[in-house]
Amino acid sequence: MYRPSSMPATYDVPRAPAVEAAITEAAYQTLYALYPKQRELFTQTRNNFI
């Protein structure tokens, strides 16, 4: 797994939820940028997931 040296350590965060949250946020930001007319749907879905 890629680990950039500039990232802060997250020793107190369970690994699986942290990975899921990172993937969710990356998908949200990508879809948000690509499909501006559906931003409200993406925001609702992300907020319900987290």
PDB file of C-alpha atoms in Angstrom:
ATOM      1  CA  MET A   1       0.000   0.000   0.000  1.00  0.00           C
ATOM      2  CA  TYR A   2       1.282   3.468  -0.865  1.00  0.00           C
ATOM      3  CA  ARG A   3       2.130   5.547   2.202  1.00  0.00           C
ATOM      4  CA  PRO A   4       3.318   9.080   1.498  1.00  0.00           C
ATOM      5  CA  SER A   5       5.648  10.475   4.128  1.00  0.00           C
ATOM      6  CA  SER A   6       3.671  13.728   4.370  1.00  0.00           C
ATOM      7  CA  MET A   7       0.534  11.985   5.653  1.00  0.00           C
ATOM      8  CA  PRO A   8      -0.136  12.221   9.390  1.00  0.00           C
ATOM      9  CA  ALA A   9      -0.083   8.999  11.377  1.00  0.00           C
ATOM     10  CA  THR A  10      -3.480   7.578  12.301  1.00  0.00           C
ATOM     11  CA  TYR A  11      -2.591   5.019  14.939  1.00  0.00           C
ATOM     12  CA  ASP A  12      -5.781   5.525  16.926  1.00  0.00           C
ATOM     13  CA  VAL A  13      -8.138   4.960  13.972  1.00  0.00           C
ATOM     14  CA  PRO A  14      -9.297   1.432  13.083  1.00  0.00           C
ATOM     15  CA  ARG A  15      -7.859   0.558   9.670  1.00  0.00           C
ATOM     16  CA  ALA A  16     -10.961  -0.798   7.884  1.00  0.00           C
ATOM     17  CA  PRO A  17     -13.271   2.164   8.640  1.00  0.00           C
ATOM     18  CA  ALA A  18     -10.492   4.614   7.764  1.00  0.00           C
ATOM     19  CA  VAL A  19     -10.004   2.954   4.372  1.00  0.00           C
ATOM     20  CA  GLU A  20     -13.757   2.919   3.704  1.00  0.00           C
ATOM     21  CA  ALA A  21     -14.021   6.597   4.610  1.00  0.00           C
ATOM     22  CA  ALA A  22     -11.107   7.476   2.327  1.00  0.00           C
ATOM     23  CA  ILE A  23     -12.613   5.557  -0.596  1.00  0.00           C
ATOM     24  CA  THR A  24     -16.031   7.127   0.005  1.00  0.00           C
ATOM     25  CA  GLU A  25     -14.591  10.642   0.063  1.00  0.00           C
ATOM     26  CA  ALA A  26     -12.491  10.046  -3.065  1.00  0.00           C
ATOM     27  CA  ALA A  27     -15.522   8.749  -4.955  1.00  0.00           C
ATOM     28  CA  TYR A  28     -17.636  11.651  -3.717  1.00  0.00           C
ATOM     29  CA  GLN A  29     -15.131  14.278  -4.836  1.00  0.00           C
ATOM     30  CA  THR A  30     -14.701  12.633  -8.238  1.00  0.00           C
ATOM     31  CA  LEU A  31     -18.430  12.333  -8.922  1.00  0.00           C
ATOM     32  CA  TYR A  32     -19.078  15.811  -7.518  1.00  0.00           C
ATOM     33  CA  ALA A  33     -16.628  17.289 -10.028  1.00  0.00           C
ATOM     34  CA  LEU A  34     -17.781  15.213 -13.013  1.00  0.00           C
ATOM     35  CA  TYR A  35     -21.557  15.513 -12.572  1.00  0.00           C
ATOM     36  CA  PRO A  36     -22.459  18.953 -11.174  1.00  0.00           C
ATOM     37  CA  LYS A  37     -26.208  18.513 -11.733  1.00  0.00           C
ATOM     38  CA  GLN A  38     -26.274  15.538  -9.339  1.00  0.00           C
ATOM     39  CA  ARG A  39     -24.279  17.114  -6.506  1.00  0.00           C
ATOM     40  CA  GLU A  40     -27.212  17.107  -4.097  1.00  0.00           C
ATOM     41  CA  LEU A  41     -27.682  13.347  -4.550  1.00  0.00           C
ATOM     42  CA  PHE A  42     -23.970  12.674  -4.038  1.00  0.00           C
ATOM     43  CA  THR A  43     -23.866  14.821  -0.914  1.00  0.00           C
ATOM     44  CA  GLN A  44     -26.928  13.105   0.580  1.00  0.00           C
ATOM     45  CA  THR A  45     -25.539   9.658  -0.151  1.00  0.00           C
ATOM     46  CA  ARG A  46     -22.146  10.453   1.337  1.00  0.00           C
ATOM     47  CA  ASN A  47     -23.655  12.020   4.447  1.00  0.00           C
ATOM     48  CA  ASN A  48     -25.905   8.989   4.998  1.00  0.00           C
ATOM     49  CA  PHE A  49     -22.947   6.627   4.629  1.00  0.00           C
ATOM     50  CA  ILE A  50     -20.742   8.485   7.078  1.00  0.00           C
TER      51      ILE A  50
END
